Amino acid sequence: RVSVAREIKTARTPGSVIVISAPSGSGKSTLVKRLMASVPGLVFSVSYTTRPRRRGERHGKDYFFVSREQFGRMVAAKEFVEWADVHGQWYGTSEQQIRKAQQAGKDVLLDIDVQGHHQVRRRLPDAVSIFLLPPSFRELERRLRQRHSDAPEVIRRRLQNARREITRWREYDFLVVNNRLSSALRSLQAVVEAIRVRRQAQQQRAQEIQKTFVGGKYE
Ligand code: ADP
Ligand code: 5GP
């Protein structure tokens, strides 16, 4: 006979979809890496992209790097829950990947841009979203320059894009300012924790617990 504690533990509610967006240079990659490393049960949604692989990036880990032809075929086959043109390259989120993780009871983190978030919100109304903000425009510029990973022209374009993207913070559920890295990380961890105790995420568990109150000694 399975114990009650075991029964409660095995009750499985599908995981949540969590979207994080930020202007380039805000520190999103840094924070997402730390969040993934510190929170168990969180799965990173590996996007498909047509952009070339950067040094140190791994196919299947950071992205699935595909040709425009292959990407186009996936769009036609409706394999993406959302996709967008970001800085002239195509990026898309695999619907199957999300479903699989959710069915396994895992929460899925989507690192996608504001256009992708807009689509996810319409397709998956239960998704929760976080917008990461840099402390100021000047600090964003400083971070992009000191990262030494982009040419001045690319930085200029990213900063121009940032001016547009920053206006969309109102569309998100949570706003986290990345001033001190450690406190921004703490906020992100707290958001994930809060998402996990939402009623929708706990329904099955609450029902199982409620069942244990029926019948027995005091009826
Ligand atoms: P994004 O993924 O948003 O483009 P990165 O994670 O690459 O940004 O961060 C951009 C640069 O800013 C990196 O050099 C990173 O080390 C630095 N950085 C990130 N967070 C902070 C922070 N809180 N304070 C100072 N520098 C930061
Ligand atoms: P990068 O090329 O620097 O890795 O990412 C550029 C931008 O594309 C980032 O804002 C990132 O969040 C976004 N992005 C990455 N994957 C996806 C995706 O699958 N869909 C959308 N819409 N944006 C994505």
PDB file of C-alpha atoms and ligand atoms in Angstrom:
ATOM      1  CA  ARG A   1       0.000   0.000   0.000  1.00  0.00           C
ATOM      2  CA  VAL A   2       1.381   3.417  -0.975  1.00  0.00           C
ATOM      3  CA  SER A   3       1.671   5.859   1.864  1.00  0.00           C
ATOM      4  CA  VAL A   4      -0.330   9.073   1.812  1.00  0.00           C
ATOM      5  CA  ALA A   5       2.830  11.148   1.658  1.00  0.00           C
ATOM      6  CA  ARG A   6       3.907   9.249  -1.448  1.00  0.00           C
ATOM      7  CA  GLU A   7       0.486   9.678  -3.058  1.00  0.00           C
ATOM      8  CA  ILE A   8       0.632  13.419  -2.494  1.00  0.00           C
ATOM      9  CA  LYS A   9       4.105  13.625  -3.942  1.00  0.00           C
ATOM     10  CA  THR A  10       3.228  11.795  -7.137  1.00  0.00           C
ATOM     11  CA  ALA A  11       0.197  13.958  -7.922  1.00  0.00           C
ATOM     12  CA  ARG A  12       1.439  15.833 -10.956  1.00  0.00           C
ATOM     13  CA  THR A  13       0.292  19.216 -12.193  1.00  0.00           C
ATOM     14  CA  PRO A  14       1.708  20.401 -15.526  1.00  0.00           C
ATOM     15  CA  GLY A  15       4.585  22.841 -15.088  1.00  0.00           C
ATOM     16  CA  SER A  16       4.342  26.553 -15.795  1.00  0.00           C
ATOM     17  CA  VAL A  17       5.673  28.495 -18.759  1.00  0.00           C
ATOM     18  CA  ILE A  18       7.867  31.403 -17.649  1.00  0.00           C
ATOM     19  CA  VAL A  19       8.960  34.048 -20.145  1.00  0.00           C
ATOM     20  CA  ILE A  20      11.898  36.371 -19.571  1.00  0.00           C
ATOM     21  CA  SER A  21      12.689  39.312 -21.864  1.00  0.00           C
ATOM     22  CA  ALA A  22      15.162  42.181 -21.634  1.00  0.00           C
ATOM     23  CA  PRO A  23      16.949  44.702 -23.825  1.00  0.00           C
ATOM     24  CA  SER A  24      20.258  43.264 -25.034  1.00  0.00           C
ATOM     25  CA  GLY A  25      23.038  43.948 -22.537  1.00  0.00           C
ATOM     26  CA  SER A  26      20.787  44.040 -19.458  1.00  0.00           C
ATOM     27  CA  GLY A  27      22.461  40.937 -18.048  1.00  0.00           C
ATOM     28  CA  LYS A  28      19.810  38.437 -19.033  1.00  0.00           C
ATOM     29  CA  SER A  29      22.187  35.652 -20.145  1.00  0.00           C
ATOM     30  CA  THR A  30      24.229  36.036 -16.971  1.00  0.00           C
ATOM     31  CA  LEU A  31      21.126  35.868 -14.776  1.00  0.00           C
ATOM     32  CA  VAL A  32      19.399  33.079 -16.683  1.00  0.00           C
ATOM     33  CA  LYS A  33      22.508  30.920 -16.352  1.00  0.00           C
ATOM     34  CA  ARG A  34      22.620  31.484 -12.598  1.00  0.00           C
ATOM     35  CA  LEU A  35      18.903  30.946 -12.228  1.00  0.00           C
ATOM     36  CA  MET A  36      19.029  27.638 -14.103  1.00  0.00           C
ATOM     37  CA  ALA A  37      21.978  26.498 -12.020  1.00  0.00           C
ATOM     38  CA  SER A  38      20.321  27.365  -8.716  1.00  0.00           C
ATOM     39  CA  VAL A  39      16.674  26.326  -9.172  1.00  0.00           C
ATOM     40  CA  PRO A  40      15.852  22.625  -9.532  1.00  0.00           C
ATOM     41  CA  GLY A  41      12.949  21.524 -11.708  1.00  0.00           C
ATOM     42  CA  LEU A  42      13.393  24.368 -14.167  1.00  0.00           C
ATOM     43  CA  VAL A  43      13.997  23.514 -17.832  1.00  0.00           C
ATOM     44  CA  PHE A  44      15.442  25.938 -20.382  1.00  0.00           C
ATOM     45  CA  SER A  45      13.581  26.080 -23.679  1.00  0.00           C
ATOM     46  CA  VAL A  46      16.253  25.769 -26.360  1.00  0.00           C
ATOM     47  CA  SER A  47      15.156  27.953 -29.279  1.00  0.00           C
ATOM     48  CA  TYR A  48      15.736  27.418 -32.976  1.00  0.00           C
ATOM     49  CA  THR A  49      17.609  30.195 -34.750  1.00  0.00           C
ATOM     50  CA  THR A  50      19.022  31.052 -38.158  1.00  0.00           C
ATOM     51  CA  ARG A  51      21.792  33.212 -36.715  1.00  0.00           C
ATOM     52  CA  PRO A  52      25.353  31.900 -36.867  1.00  0.00           C
ATOM     53  CA  ARG A  53      26.749  30.142 -33.838  1.00  0.00           C
ATOM     54  CA  ARG A  54      28.937  32.290 -31.588  1.00  0.00           C
ATOM     55  CA  ARG A  55      32.133  30.996 -30.036  1.00  0.00           C
ATOM     56  CA  GLY A  56      31.454  28.765 -27.069  1.00  0.00           C
ATOM     57  CA  GLU A  57      27.826  28.125 -28.017  1.00  0.00           C
ATOM     58  CA  ARG A  58      26.650  24.553 -28.386  1.00  0.00           C
ATOM     59  CA  HIS A  59      24.059  23.188 -30.796  1.00  0.00           C
ATOM     60  CA  GLY A  60      21.164  21.778 -28.785  1.00  0.00           C
ATOM     61  CA  LYS A  61      22.252  23.490 -25.589  1.00  0.00           C
ATOM     62  CA  ASP A  62      22.163  27.226 -26.311  1.00  0.00           C
ATOM     63  CA  TYR A  63      20.200  27.021 -29.544  1.00  0.00           C
ATOM     64  CA  PHE A  64      19.391  24.678 -32.377  1.00  0.00           C
ATOM     65  CA  PHE A  65      21.203  26.368 -35.267  1.00  0.00           C
ATOM     66  CA  VAL A  66      19.294  25.797 -38.488  1.00  0.00           C
ATOM     67  CA  SER A  67      19.185  27.129 -42.042  1.00  0.00           C
ATOM     68  CA  ARG A  68      16.494  29.522 -43.225  1.00  0.00           C
ATOM     69  CA  GLU A  69      15.082  26.691 -45.331  1.00  0.00           C
ATOM     70  CA  GLN A  70      14.724  24.403 -42.340  1.00  0.00           C
ATOM     71  CA  PHE A  71      13.291  27.207 -40.217  1.00  0.00           C
ATOM     72  CA  GLY A  72      10.772  27.970 -42.957  1.00  0.00           C
ATOM     73  CA  ARG A  73       9.716  24.330 -43.084  1.00  0.00           C
ATOM     74  CA  MET A  74       9.194  24.308 -39.320  1.00  0.00           C
ATOM     75  CA  VAL A  75       7.064  27.453 -39.535  1.00  0.00           C
ATOM     76  CA  ALA A  76       4.944  25.836 -42.278  1.00  0.00           C
ATOM     77  CA  ALA A  77       4.569  22.671 -40.182  1.00  0.00           C
ATOM     78  CA  LYS A  78       3.398  24.846 -37.251  1.00  0.00           C
ATOM     79  CA  GLU A  79       6.144  23.545 -34.985  1.00  0.00           C
ATOM     80  CA  PHE A  80       6.656  26.887 -33.223  1.00  0.00           C
ATOM     81  CA  VAL A  81       4.485  28.224 -30.450  1.00  0.00           C
ATOM     82  CA  GLU A  82       5.953  31.620 -31.415  1.00  0.00           C
ATOM     83  CA  TRP A  83       8.632  32.911 -33.743  1.00  0.00           C
ATOM     84  CA  ALA A  84      10.030  36.320 -34.637  1.00  0.00           C
ATOM     85  CA  ASP A  85      12.601  38.235 -36.631  1.00  0.00           C
ATOM     86  CA  VAL A  86      15.036  39.679 -34.091  1.00  0.00           C
ATOM     87  CA  HIS A  87      17.852  41.907 -35.355  1.00  0.00           C
ATOM     88  CA  GLY A  88      17.454  40.380 -38.828  1.00  0.00           C
ATOM     89  CA  GLN A  89      17.622  36.732 -37.730  1.00  0.00           C
ATOM     90  CA  TRP A  90      14.791  34.298 -37.070  1.00  0.00           C
ATOM     91  CA  TYR A  91      14.177  32.777 -33.672  1.00  0.00           C
ATOM     92  CA  GLY A  92      11.466  30.308 -32.659  1.00  0.00           C
ATOM     93  CA  THR A  93      10.237  28.304 -29.668  1.00  0.00           C
ATOM     94  CA  SER A  94       9.415  24.632 -30.182  1.00  0.00           C
ATOM     95  CA  GLU A  95       5.899  23.807 -29.069  1.00  0.00           C
ATOM     96  CA  GLN A  96       6.737  20.137 -28.550  1.00  0.00           C
ATOM     97  CA  GLN A  97       9.641  20.940 -26.260  1.00  0.00           C
ATOM     98  CA  ILE A  98       7.422  23.055 -24.027  1.00  0.00           C
ATOM     99  CA  ARG A  99       4.647  20.475 -23.873  1.00  0.00           C
ATOM    100  CA  LYS A 100       7.060  17.677 -23.024  1.00  0.00           C
ATOM    101  CA  ALA A 101       8.630  19.603 -20.152  1.00  0.00           C
ATOM    102  CA  GLN A 102       5.253  20.677 -18.817  1.00  0.00           C
ATOM    103  CA  GLN A 103       3.882  17.152 -18.939  1.00  0.00           C
ATOM    104  CA  ALA A 104       6.896  16.000 -16.963  1.00  0.00           C
ATOM    105  CA  GLY A 105       5.850  18.518 -14.308  1.00  0.00           C
ATOM    106  CA  LYS A 106       8.770  20.843 -15.032  1.00  0.00           C
ATOM    107  CA  ASP A 107       8.580  24.608 -15.323  1.00  0.00           C
ATOM    108  CA  VAL A 108       9.930  25.884 -18.640  1.00  0.00           C
ATOM    109  CA  LEU A 109      11.903  29.098 -18.997  1.00  0.00           C
ATOM    110  CA  LEU A 110      11.638  30.920 -22.339  1.00  0.00           C
ATOM    111  CA  ASP A 111      14.332  33.500 -23.034  1.00  0.00           C
ATOM    112  CA  ILE A 112      12.588  35.340 -25.867  1.00  0.00           C
ATOM    113  CA  ASP A 113      12.110  38.887 -27.125  1.00  0.00           C
ATOM    114  CA  VAL A 114       9.122  41.211 -26.691  1.00  0.00           C
ATOM    115  CA  GLN A 115       7.472  40.077 -29.963  1.00  0.00           C
ATOM    116  CA  GLY A 116       7.738  36.429 -28.886  1.00  0.00           C
ATOM    117  CA  HIS A 117       6.276  37.274 -25.493  1.00  0.00           C
ATOM    118  CA  HIS A 118       3.338  38.993 -27.160  1.00  0.00           C
ATOM    119  CA  GLN A 119       2.542  35.802 -29.109  1.00  0.00           C
ATOM    120  CA  VAL A 120       3.029  33.478 -26.131  1.00  0.00           C
ATOM    121  CA  ARG A 121       0.609  35.577 -24.065  1.00  0.00           C
ATOM    122  CA  ARG A 122      -2.095  35.026 -26.661  1.00  0.00           C
ATOM    123  CA  ARG A 123      -1.408  31.329 -27.189  1.00  0.00           C
ATOM    124  CA  LEU A 124      -0.739  30.362 -23.569  1.00  0.00           C
ATOM    125  CA  PRO A 125      -2.770  32.604 -21.264  1.00  0.00           C
ATOM    126  CA  ASP A 126      -1.394  30.887 -18.139  1.00  0.00           C
ATOM    127  CA  ALA A 127       2.203  31.814 -18.975  1.00  0.00           C
ATOM    128  CA  VAL A 128       3.924  34.163 -16.540  1.00  0.00           C
ATOM    129  CA  SER A 129       6.393  36.794 -17.655  1.00  0.00           C
ATOM    130  CA  ILE A 130       9.323  38.738 -16.306  1.00  0.00           C
ATOM    131  CA  PHE A 131      10.874  41.847 -17.834  1.00  0.00           C
ATOM    132  CA  LEU A 132      14.437  42.507 -16.827  1.00  0.00           C
ATOM    133  CA  LEU A 133      15.464  46.161 -16.794  1.00  0.00           C
ATOM    134  CA  PRO A 134      18.933  47.687 -16.709  1.00  0.00           C
ATOM    135  CA  PRO A 135      19.290  50.423 -14.052  1.00  0.00           C
ATOM    136  CA  SER A 136      19.607  53.120 -16.756  1.00  0.00           C
ATOM    137  CA  PHE A 137      20.354  53.690 -20.411  1.00  0.00           C
ATOM    138  CA  ARG A 138      23.889  54.825 -19.564  1.00  0.00           C
ATOM    139  CA  GLU A 139      24.595  51.671 -17.604  1.00  0.00           C
ATOM    140  CA  LEU A 140      23.210  49.530 -20.438  1.00  0.00           C
ATOM    141  CA  GLU A 141      25.589  51.267 -22.845  1.00  0.00           C
ATOM    142  CA  ARG A 142      28.488  50.731 -20.444  1.00  0.00           C
ATOM    143  CA  ARG A 143      27.709  47.022 -20.113  1.00  0.00           C
ATOM    144  CA  LEU A 144      27.445  46.505 -23.860  1.00  0.00           C
ATOM    145  CA  ARG A 145      30.797  48.218 -24.419  1.00  0.00           C
ATOM    146  CA  GLN A 146      32.667  46.427 -21.652  1.00  0.00           C
ATOM    147  CA  ARG A 147      31.396  43.033 -22.821  1.00  0.00           C
ATOM    148  CA  HIS A 148      33.673  43.449 -25.887  1.00  0.00           C
ATOM    149  CA  SER A 149      31.573  41.030 -27.907  1.00  0.00           C
ATOM    150  CA  ASP A 150      30.051  43.378 -30.480  1.00  0.00           C
ATOM    151  CA  ALA A 151      31.278  45.901 -33.046  1.00  0.00           C
ATOM    152  CA  PRO A 152      30.406  49.600 -32.382  1.00  0.00           C
ATOM    153  CA  GLU A 153      27.807  49.506 -35.148  1.00  0.00           C
ATOM    154  CA  VAL A 154      26.117  46.461 -33.592  1.00  0.00           C
ATOM    155  CA  ILE A 155      26.124  48.143 -30.189  1.00  0.00           C
ATOM    156  CA  ARG A 156      24.513  51.230 -31.722  1.00  0.00           C
ATOM    157  CA  ARG A 157      21.747  49.079 -33.213  1.00  0.00           C
ATOM    158  CA  ARG A 158      21.182  47.207 -29.966  1.00  0.00           C
ATOM    159  CA  LEU A 159      20.875  50.490 -28.063  1.00  0.00           C
ATOM    160  CA  GLN A 160      18.386  51.788 -30.617  1.00  0.00           C
ATOM    161  CA  ASN A 161      16.386  48.582 -30.250  1.00  0.00           C
ATOM    162  CA  ALA A 162      16.600  48.906 -26.465  1.00  0.00           C
ATOM    163  CA  ARG A 163      14.878  52.311 -26.681  1.00  0.00           C
ATOM    164  CA  ARG A 164      11.922  50.606 -28.366  1.00  0.00           C
ATOM    165  CA  GLU A 165      11.898  47.429 -26.265  1.00  0.00           C
ATOM    166  CA  ILE A 166      12.014  49.200 -22.898  1.00  0.00           C
ATOM    167  CA  THR A 167       8.620  50.800 -23.601  1.00  0.00           C
ATOM    168  CA  ARG A 168       6.976  47.352 -23.429  1.00  0.00           C
ATOM    169  CA  TRP A 169       7.551  46.695 -19.714  1.00  0.00           C
ATOM    170  CA  ARG A 170       3.834  47.226 -19.020  1.00  0.00           C
ATOM    171  CA  GLU A 171       2.981  43.957 -20.789  1.00  0.00           C
ATOM    172  CA  TYR A 172       4.847  41.847 -18.207  1.00  0.00           C
ATOM    173  CA  ASP A 173       3.757  40.407 -14.851  1.00  0.00           C
ATOM    174  CA  PHE A 174       7.027  40.958 -13.004  1.00  0.00           C
ATOM    175  CA  LEU A 175       9.700  43.637 -13.372  1.00  0.00           C
ATOM    176  CA  VAL A 176      13.197  42.952 -12.103  1.00  0.00           C
ATOM    177  CA  VAL A 177      15.887  45.638 -12.223  1.00  0.00           C
ATOM    178  CA  ASN A 178      19.369  44.248 -12.683  1.00  0.00           C
ATOM    179  CA  ASN A 179      21.325  46.680 -10.582  1.00  0.00           C
ATOM    180  CA  ARG A 180      23.239  44.386  -8.230  1.00  0.00           C
ATOM    181  CA  LEU A 181      23.507  40.947  -9.783  1.00  0.00           C
ATOM    182  CA  SER A 182      22.950  39.109  -6.493  1.00  0.00           C
ATOM    183  CA  SER A 183      19.727  40.914  -5.646  1.00  0.00           C
ATOM    184  CA  ALA A 184      18.384  40.552  -9.180  1.00  0.00           C
ATOM    185  CA  LEU A 185      19.053  36.815  -8.950  1.00  0.00           C
ATOM    186  CA  ARG A 186      17.281  36.660  -5.608  1.00  0.00           C
ATOM    187  CA  SER A 187      14.249  38.397  -7.116  1.00  0.00           C
ATOM    188  CA  LEU A 188      14.147  35.953 -10.024  1.00  0.00           C
ATOM    189  CA  GLN A 189      14.336  33.007  -7.650  1.00  0.00           C
ATOM    190  CA  ALA A 190      11.512  34.517  -5.599  1.00  0.00           C
ATOM    191  CA  VAL A 191       9.373  34.942  -8.718  1.00  0.00           C
ATOM    192  CA  VAL A 192       9.829  31.280  -9.673  1.00  0.00           C
ATOM    193  CA  GLU A 193       8.972  30.278  -6.114  1.00  0.00           C
ATOM    194  CA  ALA A 194       5.839  32.435  -6.227  1.00  0.00           C
ATOM    195  CA  ILE A 195       4.807  30.908  -9.560  1.00  0.00           C
ATOM    196  CA  ARG A 196       5.128  27.464  -8.015  1.00  0.00           C
ATOM    197  CA  VAL A 197       2.734  28.266  -5.201  1.00  0.00           C
ATOM    198  CA  ARG A 198       0.073  29.788  -7.447  1.00  0.00           C
ATOM    199  CA  ARG A 199      -3.302  28.132  -6.987  1.00  0.00           C
ATOM    200  CA  GLN A 200      -3.283  26.809 -10.567  1.00  0.00           C
ATOM    201  CA  ALA A 201       0.002  25.063  -9.899  1.00  0.00           C
ATOM    202  CA  GLN A 202      -1.131  23.556  -6.602  1.00  0.00           C
ATOM    203  CA  GLN A 203      -4.664  22.461  -7.458  1.00  0.00           C
ATOM    204  CA  GLN A 204      -3.922  18.760  -7.741  1.00  0.00           C
ATOM    205  CA  ARG A 205      -1.885  18.748  -4.593  1.00  0.00           C
ATOM    206  CA  ALA A 206      -4.558  20.601  -2.620  1.00  0.00           C
ATOM    207  CA  GLN A 207      -7.181  18.121  -3.829  1.00  0.00           C
ATOM    208  CA  GLU A 208      -5.040  15.196  -2.728  1.00  0.00           C
ATOM    209  CA  ILE A 209      -4.569  16.756   0.690  1.00  0.00           C
ATOM    210  CA  GLN A 210      -8.275  17.503   0.945  1.00  0.00           C
ATOM    211  CA  LYS A 211      -9.035  13.836   0.213  1.00  0.00           C
ATOM    212  CA  THR A 212      -7.090  12.790   3.280  1.00  0.00           C
ATOM    213  CA  PHE A 213      -9.615  14.755   5.383  1.00  0.00           C
ATOM    214  CA  VAL A 214     -12.589  12.673   4.253  1.00  0.00           C
ATOM    215  CA  GLY A 215     -13.893   9.826   6.415  1.00  0.00           C
ATOM    216  CA  GLY A 216     -12.171   8.299   9.405  1.00  0.00           C
ATOM    217  CA  LYS A 217     -12.282   8.951  13.116  1.00  0.00           C
ATOM    218  CA  TYR A 218     -14.252  12.144  13.581  1.00  0.00           C
ATOM    219  CA  GLU A 219     -16.945  11.669  10.960  1.00  0.00           C
TER     220      GLU A 219
HETATM  221  P1  ADP B   1      22.372  40.060 -22.148  1.00  0.00           P
HETATM  222  O1  ADP B   1      22.302  38.569 -22.141  1.00  0.00           O
HETATM  223  O2  ADP B   1      21.167  40.693 -21.519  1.00  0.00           O
HETATM  224  O3  ADP B   1      22.693  40.656 -23.485  1.00  0.00           O
HETATM  225  P2  ADP B   1      24.839  39.742 -20.566  1.00  0.00           P
HETATM  226  O4  ADP B   1      24.423  38.746 -19.557  1.00  0.00           O
HETATM  227  O5  ADP B   1      25.760  39.307 -21.651  1.00  0.00           O
HETATM  228  O6  ADP B   1      23.569  40.520 -21.176  1.00  0.00           O
HETATM  229  O7  ADP B   1      25.485  40.966 -19.772  1.00  0.00           O
HETATM  230  C1  ADP B   1      26.023  42.103 -20.435  1.00  0.00           C
HETATM  231  C2  ADP B   1      27.312  42.530 -19.712  1.00  0.00           C
HETATM  232  O8  ADP B   1      26.961  43.135 -18.468  1.00  0.00           O
HETATM  233  C3  ADP B   1      28.232  41.367 -19.396  1.00  0.00           C
HETATM  234  O9  ADP B   1      29.569  41.792 -19.571  1.00  0.00           O
HETATM  235  C4  ADP B   1      27.922  41.069 -17.930  1.00  0.00           C
HETATM  236  O10 ADP B   1      29.034  40.507 -17.269  1.00  0.00           O
HETATM  237  C5  ADP B   1      27.583  42.448 -17.375  1.00  0.00           C
HETATM  238  N1  ADP B   1      26.611  42.429 -16.264  1.00  0.00           N
HETATM  239  C6  ADP B   1      25.512  41.638 -16.130  1.00  0.00           C
HETATM  240  N2  ADP B   1      24.845  41.932 -14.995  1.00  0.00           N
HETATM  241  C7  ADP B   1      25.521  42.933 -14.396  1.00  0.00           C
HETATM  242  C8  ADP B   1      25.349  43.681 -13.174  1.00  0.00           C
HETATM  243  N3  ADP B   1      24.305  43.458 -12.347  1.00  0.00           N
HETATM  244  N4  ADP B   1      26.238  44.644 -12.881  1.00  0.00           N
HETATM  245  C9  ADP B   1      27.281  44.887 -13.711  1.00  0.00           C
HETATM  246  N5  ADP B   1      27.530  44.217 -14.856  1.00  0.00           N
HETATM  247  C10 ADP B   1      26.657  43.268 -15.211  1.00  0.00           C
HETATM  248  P1  5GP B   2      20.909  36.317 -29.076  1.00  0.00           P
HETATM  249  O1  5GP B   2      21.082  36.180 -30.557  1.00  0.00           O
HETATM  250  O2  5GP B   2      21.723  37.463 -28.522  1.00  0.00           O
HETATM  251  O3  5GP B   2      21.132  35.038 -28.345  1.00  0.00           O
HETATM  252  O4  5GP B   2      19.384  36.700 -28.813  1.00  0.00           O
HETATM  253  C1  5GP B   2      18.828  37.847 -29.357  1.00  0.00           C
HETATM  254  C2  5GP B   2      17.408  38.027 -28.863  1.00  0.00           C
HETATM  255  O5  5GP B   2      16.582  36.980 -29.375  1.00  0.00           O
HETATM  256  C3  5GP B   2      17.255  37.978 -27.334  1.00  0.00           C
HETATM  257  O6  5GP B   2      16.419  39.056 -26.956  1.00  0.00           O
HETATM  258  C4  5GP B   2      16.558  36.671 -27.083  1.00  0.00           C
HETATM  259  O7  5GP B   2      15.734  36.727 -25.952  1.00  0.00           O
HETATM  260  C5  5GP B   2      15.741  36.531 -28.348  1.00  0.00           C
HETATM  261  N1  5GP B   2      15.322  35.130 -28.592  1.00  0.00           N
HETATM  262  C6  5GP B   2      16.034  33.996 -28.382  1.00  0.00           C
HETATM  263  N2  5GP B   2      15.314  32.905 -28.705  1.00  0.00           N
HETATM  264  C7  5GP B   2      14.104  33.359 -29.120  1.00  0.00           C
HETATM  265  C8  5GP B   2      12.912  32.718 -29.584  1.00  0.00           C
HETATM  266  O8  5GP B   2      12.797  31.502 -29.676  1.00  0.00           O
HETATM  267  N3  5GP B   2      11.880  33.523 -29.938  1.00  0.00           N
HETATM  268  C9  5GP B   2      11.959  34.887 -29.865  1.00  0.00           C
HETATM  269  N4  5GP B   2      10.873  35.585 -30.216  1.00  0.00           N
HETATM  270  N5  5GP B   2      13.049  35.522 -29.435  1.00  0.00           N
HETATM  271  C10 5GP B   2      14.121  34.784 -29.066  1.00  0.00           C
END
